[in-house]
PDB file of C-alpha atoms and ligand atoms in Angstrom:
ATOM      1  CA  MET X   1      28.920 -79.581  45.346  1.00 64.00           C
ATOM      2  CA  SER X   2      26.292 -76.855  45.226  1.00 73.00           C
ATOM      3  CA  ASP X   3      25.473 -75.376  48.633  1.00 79.00           C
ATOM      4  CA  LEU X   4      21.864 -76.283  47.950  1.00 79.00           C
ATOM      5  CA  ASN X   5      22.823 -79.965  47.996  1.00 84.00           C
ATOM      6  CA  ASP X   6      25.421 -79.697  50.771  1.00 90.00           C
ATOM      7  CA  PRO X   7      23.753 -80.030  54.196  1.00 90.00           C
ATOM      8  CA  ASP X   8      26.746 -78.554  56.066  1.00 94.00           C
ATOM      9  CA  ASP X   9      28.326 -75.791  54.026  1.00 94.00           C
ATOM     10  CA  ASP X  10      31.154 -74.967  56.439  1.00 95.00           C
ATOM     11  CA  ASN X  11      31.770 -78.578  57.517  1.00 96.00           C
ATOM     12  CA  ASP X  12      31.625 -77.810  61.236  1.00 96.00           C
ATOM     13  CA  GLY X  13      29.287 -80.685  62.059  1.00 96.00           C
ATOM     14  CA  LYS X  14      26.243 -78.396  62.441  1.00 93.00           C
ATOM     15  CA  ASN X  15      23.849 -78.735  59.552  1.00 92.00           C
ATOM     16  CA  ASP X  16      22.883 -75.529  57.762  1.00 91.00           C
ATOM     17  CA  ASN X  17      19.371 -75.471  59.225  1.00 88.00           C
ATOM     18  CA  ILE X  18      20.690 -75.305  62.803  1.00 89.00           C
ATOM     19  CA  ASP X  19      23.905 -73.374  62.144  1.00 92.00           C
ATOM     20  CA  PHE X  20      23.513 -69.692  63.068  1.00 91.00           C
ATOM     21  CA  PHE X  21      26.829 -69.025  61.335  1.00 93.00           C
ATOM     22  CA  ALA X  22      26.398 -71.312  58.366  1.00 93.00           C
ATOM     23  CA  ILE X  23      29.575 -70.211  56.591  1.00 94.00           C
ATOM     24  CA  ASP X  24      31.832 -69.872  59.648  1.00 95.00           C
ATOM     25  CA  ALA X  25      33.297 -73.181  60.803  1.00 96.00           C
ATOM     26  CA  ASN X  26      34.478 -71.499  64.045  1.00 94.00           C
ATOM     27  CA  ASN X  27      31.010 -69.999  64.732  1.00 93.00           C
ATOM     28  CA  GLY X  28      32.495 -66.743  65.953  1.00 92.00           C
ATOM     29  CA  ALA X  29      35.011 -68.301  68.316  1.00 90.00           C
ATOM     30  CA  GLY X  30      37.824 -67.161  66.024  1.00 91.00           C
ATOM     31  CA  THR X  31      36.488 -63.612  65.652  1.00 92.00           C
ATOM     32  CA  ASN X  32      38.016 -61.588  68.463  1.00 90.00           C
ATOM     33  CA  LEU X  33      37.196 -58.006  69.389  1.00 90.00           C
ATOM     34  CA  PRO X  34      37.667 -55.376  68.199  1.00 92.00           C
ATOM     35  CA  VAL X  35      36.048 -56.083  64.857  1.00 92.00           C
ATOM     36  CA  GLN X  36      35.290 -53.454  62.256  1.00 91.00           C
ATOM     37  CA  TYR X  37      33.454 -54.295  59.066  1.00 91.00           C
ATOM     38  CA  PRO X  38      33.231 -51.206  56.838  1.00 87.00           C
ATOM     39  CA  LEU X  39      30.883 -52.959  54.354  1.00 86.00           C
ATOM     40  CA  LEU X  40      33.216 -51.927  51.567  1.00 84.00           C
ATOM     41  CA  ASN X  41      33.913 -54.280  48.677  1.00 83.00           C
ATOM     42  CA  ASN X  42      35.881 -57.325  49.780  1.00 85.00           C
ATOM     43  CA  SER X  43      36.493 -56.094  53.301  1.00 87.00           C
ATOM     44  CA  PRO X  44      37.260 -58.307  55.177  1.00 91.00           C
ATOM     45  CA  GLY X  45      36.843 -60.507  52.079  1.00 91.00           C
ATOM     46  CA  THR X  46      35.120 -63.337  53.936  1.00 91.00           C
ATOM     47  CA  GLY X  47      31.482 -64.119  54.567  1.00 91.00           C
ATOM     48  CA  PHE X  48      28.488 -63.198  52.430  1.00 90.00           C
ATOM     49  CA  PHE X  49      29.489 -60.855  49.597  1.00 88.00           C
ATOM     50  CA  GLY X  50      32.915 -60.553  51.271  1.00 90.00           C
ATOM     51  CA  LEU X  51      31.423 -58.212  53.912  1.00 90.00           C
ATOM     52  CA  GLY X  52      31.999 -60.396  56.988  1.00 92.00           C
ATOM     53  CA  PHE X  53      28.496 -61.655  57.705  1.00 92.00           C
ATOM     54  CA  THR X  54      28.473 -65.439  58.133  1.00 94.00           C
ATOM     55  CA  GLY X  55      24.861 -66.314  58.892  1.00 92.00           C
ATOM     56  CA  LEU X  56      21.304 -65.158  59.236  1.00 91.00           C
ATOM     57  CA  MET X  57      19.181 -64.881  62.340  1.00 90.00           C
ATOM     58  CA  SER X  58      17.012 -67.951  62.122  1.00 85.00           C
ATOM     59  CA  ASN X  59      15.262 -70.531  64.203  1.00 81.00           C
ATOM     60  CA  GLN X  60      15.947 -74.203  64.094  1.00 66.00           C
ATOM     61  CA  GLN X  61      13.586 -75.800  61.648  1.00 64.00           C
ATOM     62  CA  ALA X  62      14.132 -78.705  59.354  1.00 57.00           C
ATOM     63  CA  SER X  63      12.983 -76.653  56.396  1.00 62.00           C
ATOM     64  CA  ASN X  64      14.928 -73.545  57.337  1.00 66.00           C
ATOM     65  CA  ASN X  65      17.962 -73.309  55.081  1.00 77.00           C
ATOM     66  CA  TYR X  66      19.730 -69.975  55.527  1.00 84.00           C
ATOM     67  CA  LEU X  67      19.765 -69.493  51.777  1.00 83.00           C
ATOM     68  CA  ASN X  68      15.973 -69.074  51.970  1.00 83.00           C
ATOM     69  CA  ASN X  69      16.298 -66.085  54.311  1.00 85.00           C
ATOM     70  CA  PHE X  70      17.600 -63.642  51.739  1.00 86.00           C
ATOM     71  CA  ASP X  71      17.638 -63.050  47.998  1.00 87.00           C
ATOM     72  CA  PRO X  72      20.938 -61.786  46.581  1.00 85.00           C
ATOM     73  CA  ASN X  73      18.992 -60.012  43.818  1.00 88.00           C
ATOM     74  CA  ASN X  74      17.234 -57.978  46.514  1.00 85.00           C
ATOM     75  CA  LEU X  75      20.468 -56.618  48.021  1.00 83.00           C
ATOM     76  CA  ILE X  76      23.019 -53.948  47.278  1.00 82.00           C
ATOM     77  CA  ALA X  77      26.077 -55.233  49.100  1.00 82.00           C
ATOM     78  CA  GLY X  78      29.420 -53.519  49.435  1.00 74.00           C
ATOM     79  CA  GLY X  79      30.597 -51.279  46.634  1.00 72.00           C
ATOM     80  CA  ALA X  80      32.422 -47.990  47.022  1.00 73.00           C
ATOM     81  CA  ALA X  81      29.861 -46.517  49.418  1.00 76.00           C
ATOM     82  CA  GLY X  82      30.278 -49.144  52.111  1.00 79.00           C
ATOM     83  CA  VAL X  83      26.652 -50.032  52.652  1.00 79.00           C
ATOM     84  CA  LEU X  84      24.368 -53.021  52.787  1.00 82.00           C
ATOM     85  CA  SER X  85      20.934 -52.128  51.449  1.00 82.00           C
ATOM     86  CA  ILE X  86      17.870 -54.301  51.285  1.00 82.00           C
ATOM     87  CA  VAL X  87      15.785 -53.213  48.290  1.00 81.00           C
ATOM     88  CA  ALA X  88      12.388 -54.655  49.220  1.00 82.00           C
ATOM     89  CA  VAL X  89      11.943 -55.439  52.910  1.00 82.00           C
ATOM     90  CA  SER X  90       9.508 -58.232  53.648  1.00 81.00           C
ATOM     91  CA  PRO X  91       6.777 -57.868  56.308  1.00 82.00           C
ATOM     92  CA  LYS X  92       8.373 -60.511  58.494  1.00 85.00           C
ATOM     93  CA  ASP X  93       9.651 -60.271  62.021  1.00 88.00           C
ATOM     94  CA  ALA X  94      11.494 -62.015  64.838  1.00 90.00           C
ATOM     95  CA  LEU X  95       9.101 -60.454  67.343  1.00 92.00           C
ATOM     96  CA  GLY X  96       7.475 -62.820  69.823  1.00 93.00           C
ATOM     97  CA  ASN X  97       6.550 -66.107  68.232  1.00 92.00           C
ATOM     98  CA  LEU X  98       6.570 -64.845  64.638  1.00 90.00           C
ATOM     99  CA  ASN X  99      10.198 -65.852  64.088  1.00 90.00           C
ATOM    100  CA  ASN X 100      10.116 -65.509  60.305  1.00 87.00           C
ATOM    101  CA  GLN X 101      12.548 -62.599  60.008  1.00 87.00           C
ATOM    102  CA  GLU X 102      14.455 -62.382  56.730  1.00 86.00           C
ATOM    103  CA  ASN X 103      17.627 -60.507  55.726  1.00 86.00           C
ATOM    104  CA  ALA X 104      18.967 -60.348  59.300  1.00 88.00           C
ATOM    105  CA  PHE X 105      22.622 -60.817  58.468  1.00 91.00           C
ATOM    106  CA  GLN X 106      24.861 -61.606  61.408  1.00 93.00           C
ATOM    107  CA  PHE X 107      28.302 -62.766  62.408  1.00 94.00           C
ATOM    108  CA  GLY X 108      29.639 -64.349  65.550  1.00 93.00           C
ATOM    109  CA  VAL X 109      32.141 -62.733  67.869  1.00 92.00           C
ATOM    110  CA  ASN X 110      34.134 -64.194  70.716  1.00 89.00           C
ATOM    111  CA  THR X 111      32.958 -62.607  73.957  1.00 84.00           C
ATOM    112  CA  SER X 112      34.751 -65.075  76.185  1.00 67.00           C
ATOM    113  CA  THR X 113      36.318 -62.321  78.258  1.00 69.00           C
ATOM    114  CA  SER X 114      34.681 -60.139  80.899  1.00 82.00           C
ATOM    115  CA  VAL X 115      35.728 -56.965  79.122  1.00 87.00           C
ATOM    116  CA  PRO X 116      32.916 -54.515  78.337  1.00 93.00           C
ATOM    117  CA  PHE X 117      32.352 -53.817  74.647  1.00 93.00           C
ATOM    118  CA  THR X 118      30.094 -51.730  72.456  1.00 95.00           C
ATOM    119  CA  VAL X 119      28.352 -52.749  69.251  1.00 94.00           C
ATOM    120  CA  ASN X 120      27.959 -49.749  66.974  1.00 94.00           C
ATOM    121  CA  SER X 121      26.495 -49.354  63.508  1.00 93.00           C
ATOM    122  CA  ARG X 122      25.805 -46.342  61.335  1.00 93.00           C
ATOM    123  CA  MET X 123      22.682 -46.201  59.191  1.00 92.00           C
ATOM    124  CA  LEU X 124      22.382 -43.759  56.321  1.00 90.00           C
ATOM    125  CA  GLY X 125      19.236 -41.812  55.484  1.00 90.00           C
ATOM    126  CA  PRO X 126      16.915 -40.988  53.975  1.00 89.00           C
ATOM    127  CA  PHE X 127      14.956 -43.520  56.010  1.00 92.00           C
ATOM    128  CA  PHE X 128      11.782 -45.349  55.028  1.00 91.00           C
ATOM    129  CA  ASN X 129      12.260 -44.222  51.411  1.00 87.00           C
ATOM    130  CA  ASN X 130      11.351 -40.685  52.493  1.00 90.00           C
ATOM    131  CA  GLN X 131       7.808 -41.834  53.254  1.00 92.00           C
ATOM    132  CA  THR X 132       6.038 -41.500  56.583  1.00 95.00           C
ATOM    133  CA  PRO X 133       6.749 -44.836  58.272  1.00 95.00           C
ATOM    134  CA  SER X 134       3.870 -46.929  59.514  1.00 94.00           C
ATOM    135  CA  GLY X 135       3.030 -50.173  61.247  1.00 92.00           C
ATOM    136  CA  SER X 136       5.985 -52.209  62.407  1.00 90.00           C
ATOM    137  CA  GLN X 137       8.524 -50.759  59.966  1.00 92.00           C
ATOM    138  CA  SER X 138      11.956 -50.551  61.548  1.00 92.00           C
ATOM    139  CA  GLN X 139      15.673 -51.012  60.981  1.00 92.00           C
ATOM    140  CA  GLY X 140      18.547 -51.432  63.344  1.00 93.00           C
ATOM    141  CA  ILE X 141      20.993 -53.771  65.032  1.00 93.00           C
ATOM    142  CA  TYR X 142      20.889 -56.540  67.593  1.00 93.00           C
ATOM    143  CA  ILE X 143      22.963 -58.840  69.716  1.00 94.00           C
ATOM    144  CA  GLY X 144      21.869 -62.324  70.624  1.00 93.00           C
ATOM    145  CA  THR X 145      22.334 -66.025  70.434  1.00 92.00           C
ATOM    146  CA  GLY X 146      21.758 -66.096  66.685  1.00 92.00           C
ATOM    147  CA  ASP X 147      18.186 -67.316  66.777  1.00 92.00           C
ATOM    148  CA  GLN X 148      15.007 -65.230  66.668  1.00 93.00           C
ATOM    149  CA  SER X 149      14.038 -65.979  70.272  1.00 94.00           C
ATOM    150  CA  ASN X 150      16.872 -64.533  72.365  1.00 95.00           C
ATOM    151  CA  TYR X 151      18.149 -61.120  71.376  1.00 95.00           C
ATOM    152  CA  LEU X 152      18.270 -57.444  72.258  1.00 96.00           C
ATOM    153  CA  LYS X 153      17.740 -54.950  69.455  1.00 95.00           C
ATOM    154  CA  ILE X 154      17.732 -51.204  69.006  1.00 96.00           C
ATOM    155  CA  THR X 155      15.942 -49.850  65.975  1.00 95.00           C
ATOM    156  CA  LEU X 156      14.710 -46.745  64.273  1.00 96.00           C
ATOM    157  CA  ASN X 157      11.006 -47.542  64.028  1.00 96.00           C
ATOM    158  CA  ALA X 158       7.820 -45.952  62.743  1.00 96.00           C
ATOM    159  CA  ASN X 159       6.520 -45.045  66.207  1.00 97.00           C
ATOM    160  CA  GLY X 160       3.149 -44.255  64.647  1.00 97.00           C
ATOM    161  CA  GLY X 161       4.610 -41.921  62.014  1.00 96.00           C
ATOM    162  CA  PRO X 162       7.232 -39.502  63.442  1.00 97.00           C
ATOM    163  CA  GLY X 163       9.874 -42.178  63.856  1.00 97.00           C
ATOM    164  CA  GLY X 164      11.332 -43.240  67.181  1.00 98.00           C
ATOM    165  CA  ILE X 165      13.863 -45.435  68.876  1.00 98.00           C
ATOM    166  CA  GLN X 166      12.549 -48.821  69.907  1.00 97.00           C
ATOM    167  CA  VAL X 167      14.408 -51.255  72.138  1.00 98.00           C
ATOM    168  CA  VAL X 168      13.235 -54.851  72.378  1.00 97.00           C
ATOM    169  CA  THR X 169      14.665 -57.507  74.665  1.00 97.00           C
ATOM    170  CA  GLU X 170      13.471 -60.993  73.941  1.00 96.00           C
ATOM    171  CA  ASN X 171      14.041 -64.000  76.171  1.00 95.00           C
ATOM    172  CA  THR X 172      12.616 -67.280  74.818  1.00 95.00           C
ATOM    173  CA  ASP X 173      10.255 -65.313  72.536  1.00 96.00           C
ATOM    174  CA  ALA X 174       8.834 -63.125  75.328  1.00 97.00           C
ATOM    175  CA  PRO X 175       9.489 -59.541  74.204  1.00 97.00           C
ATOM    176  CA  ILE X 176       9.854 -56.517  76.473  1.00 97.00           C
ATOM    177  CA  ILE X 177       9.323 -53.431  74.317  1.00 97.00           C
ATOM    178  CA  ASN X 178      10.439 -49.899  75.152  1.00 98.00           C
ATOM    179  CA  GLN X 179       9.621 -46.962  72.889  1.00 98.00           C
ATOM    180  CA  TYR X 180      11.431 -43.630  72.905  1.00 98.00           C
ATOM    181  CA  ALA X 181      10.803 -40.420  70.992  1.00 97.00           C
ATOM    182  CA  LEU X 182      13.410 -39.334  68.491  1.00 96.00           C
ATOM    183  CA  SER X 183      15.411 -36.261  69.489  1.00 95.00           C
ATOM    184  CA  GLY X 184      14.650 -34.142  66.407  1.00 91.00           C
ATOM    185  CA  THR X 185      12.572 -34.711  63.304  1.00 96.00           C
ATOM    186  CA  LEU X 186      13.035 -37.812  61.213  1.00 96.00           C
ATOM    187  CA  SER X 187      13.536 -35.803  58.018  1.00 95.00           C
ATOM    188  CA  SER X 188      16.531 -34.020  59.568  1.00 95.00           C
ATOM    189  CA  VAL X 189      18.360 -37.281  60.267  1.00 96.00           C
ATOM    190  CA  SER X 190      20.959 -38.059  57.615  1.00 95.00           C
ATOM    191  CA  THR X 191      22.996 -40.509  59.669  1.00 95.00           C
ATOM    192  CA  LEU X 192      21.864 -42.483  62.677  1.00 96.00           C
ATOM    193  CA  ASP X 193      24.413 -44.217  64.887  1.00 96.00           C
ATOM    194  CA  LEU X 194      23.091 -47.029  67.055  1.00 96.00           C
ATOM    195  CA  TYR X 195      24.941 -48.391  70.084  1.00 97.00           C
ATOM    196  CA  LEU X 196      24.593 -51.364  72.400  1.00 96.00           C
ATOM    197  CA  SER X 197      27.112 -51.119  75.234  1.00 96.00           C
ATOM    198  CA  VAL X 198      27.524 -54.472  76.924  1.00 95.00           C
ATOM    199  CA  ASN X 199      28.836 -55.031  80.445  1.00 95.00           C
ATOM    200  CA  PRO X 200      29.319 -58.799  80.780  1.00 93.00           C
ATOM    201  CA  VAL X 201      30.115 -58.693  84.501  1.00 92.00           C
ATOM    202  CA  ALA X 202      26.984 -56.723  85.403  1.00 94.00           C
ATOM    203  CA  GLY X 203      24.958 -58.513  82.724  1.00 94.00           C
ATOM    204  CA  THR X 204      23.638 -55.234  81.391  1.00 96.00           C
ATOM    205  CA  VAL X 205      23.224 -53.560  78.013  1.00 97.00           C
ATOM    206  CA  GLN X 206      22.884 -49.797  77.572  1.00 98.00           C
ATOM    207  CA  PRO X 207      21.221 -48.819  74.284  1.00 98.00           C
ATOM    208  CA  ALA X 208      22.005 -45.412  72.797  1.00 98.00           C
ATOM    209  CA  TYR X 209      21.896 -43.477  69.535  1.00 98.00           C
ATOM    210  CA  ALA X 210      23.314 -40.358  67.945  1.00 98.00           C
ATOM    211  CA  ILE X 211      21.951 -38.199  65.148  1.00 98.00           C
ATOM    212  CA  ASN X 212      24.170 -36.769  62.403  1.00 97.00           C
ATOM    213  CA  GLY X 213      27.338 -37.648  64.290  1.00 96.00           C
ATOM    214  CA  GLY X 214      26.254 -35.679  67.358  1.00 97.00           C
ATOM    215  CA  GLN X 215      26.093 -36.402  71.046  1.00 96.00           C
ATOM    216  CA  LYS X 216      25.347 -39.955  72.109  1.00 97.00           C
ATOM    217  CA  ILE X 217      21.906 -40.185  73.726  1.00 98.00           C
ATOM    218  CA  ASN X 218      21.201 -43.056  76.119  1.00 98.00           C
ATOM    219  CA  VAL X 219      17.700 -44.485  75.902  1.00 98.00           C
ATOM    220  CA  GLY X 220      16.511 -45.754  79.260  1.00 97.00           C
ATOM    221  CA  SER X 221      18.678 -47.277  81.953  1.00 97.00           C
ATOM    222  CA  PRO X 222      21.033 -50.213  81.397  1.00 98.00           C
ATOM    223  CA  ILE X 223      18.918 -53.292  80.690  1.00 98.00           C
ATOM    224  CA  GLN X 224      19.510 -56.295  82.912  1.00 97.00           C
ATOM    225  CA  VAL X 225      19.441 -59.390  80.726  1.00 95.00           C
ATOM    226  CA  GLY X 226      18.969 -62.995  81.749  1.00 94.00           C
ATOM    227  CA  GLY X 227      18.634 -66.474  80.350  1.00 94.00           C
ATOM    228  CA  ALA X 228      20.366 -67.495  77.164  1.00 93.00           C
ATOM    229  CA  LEU X 229      21.194 -63.900  76.320  1.00 93.00           C
ATOM    230  CA  LEU X 230      23.081 -63.439  79.582  1.00 93.00           C
ATOM    231  CA  ASN X 231      25.040 -66.663  79.024  1.00 90.00           C
ATOM    232  CA  ASN X 232      25.776 -65.416  75.563  1.00 89.00           C
ATOM    233  CA  ILE X 233      27.045 -62.036  76.764  1.00 89.00           C
ATOM    234  CA  ARG X 234      29.272 -63.781  79.277  1.00 88.00           C
ATOM    235  CA  GLY X 235      30.888 -65.846  76.610  1.00 81.00           C
ATOM    236  CA  ALA X 236      29.269 -69.244  77.007  1.00 69.00           C
ATOM    237  CA  ALA X 237      28.787 -69.167  73.239  1.00 68.00           C
ATOM    238  CA  ALA X 238      29.671 -66.866  70.399  1.00 69.00           C
ATOM    239  CA  MET X 239      27.500 -63.803  70.309  1.00 73.00           C
ATOM    240  CA  ALA X 240      25.701 -62.839  67.134  1.00 79.00           C
ATOM    241  CA  VAL X 241      25.977 -59.231  66.051  1.00 77.00           C
ATOM    242  CA  ALA X 242      24.019 -57.881  63.171  1.00 72.00           C
ATOM    243  CA  SER X 243      22.044 -55.595  61.036  1.00 64.00           C
ATOM    244  CA  PHE X 244      18.317 -55.810  61.437  1.00 57.00           C
ATOM    245  CA  PRO X 245      16.354 -54.629  58.417  1.00 55.00           C
ATOM    246  CA  LEU X 246      12.944 -55.178  59.867  1.00 47.00           C
ATOM    247  CA  ARG X 247       9.719 -54.799  58.019  1.00 40.00           C
TER     248      ARG X 247
HETATM  249 CA1  LIG R 301      23.702 -76.148  52.102  1.00 90.29          CA
HETATM  250 CA1  LIG R 302      27.667 -75.946  59.417  1.00 90.29          CA
HETATM  251 CA1  LIG R 303      29.031 -72.718  61.333  1.00 90.29          CA
HETATM  252 CA1  LIG R 304      11.012 -64.248  68.597  1.00 90.29          CA
END
């Protein structure tokens, strides 16, 4: 049967429109840390394009099939370089009540232990197509429940033109936004490493970044999280981890 006609593609009893990991029947429970997905062709060989992603950040709506949240013709996935590129990024966002974010590929991980862990991703420049970024343009990573209402993200954002590091914590669609200046000029950044260091016992997340493989720079103090995100961090449900190609 075509996935378009199959309401539950991974046969886990959760229909596609409410399944944050629509092609993972274990919904992250079988994905134990450490996990490394190099985004190279067929590594790990499961998930979308064989790269390990098993769902898209989405909110529960009857009309919201995950297949509507990306266009395979708009992606460069895998290959020898080990990258996932979105060609044309749509002006959509998970911020606040918008909740129409597209292309936010994610996978679930089992965080059922109290062991601290760090989510790390490397992004390759040039950023913003070598143009001066504007508006709400950003790209980065997040952790969360899998929906667009409860997450913590760190992004490289426009910051009014020079680029900056933005951290957003959202609890039931109420965002807390923190903006930080970039250490160095945007044009000098060829690789940007983003980090979210999670302490499940303390219920905190420390965001950080590094430029061109250099020293890790913490932004702000560890963020105390609550609500669904805190339950998520403490292993009440699989945690979503992902790339965040924002508008
Ligand atoms: Ca389907
Ligand atoms: Ca399902
Ligand atoms: Ca599933
Ligand atoms: Ca939201």
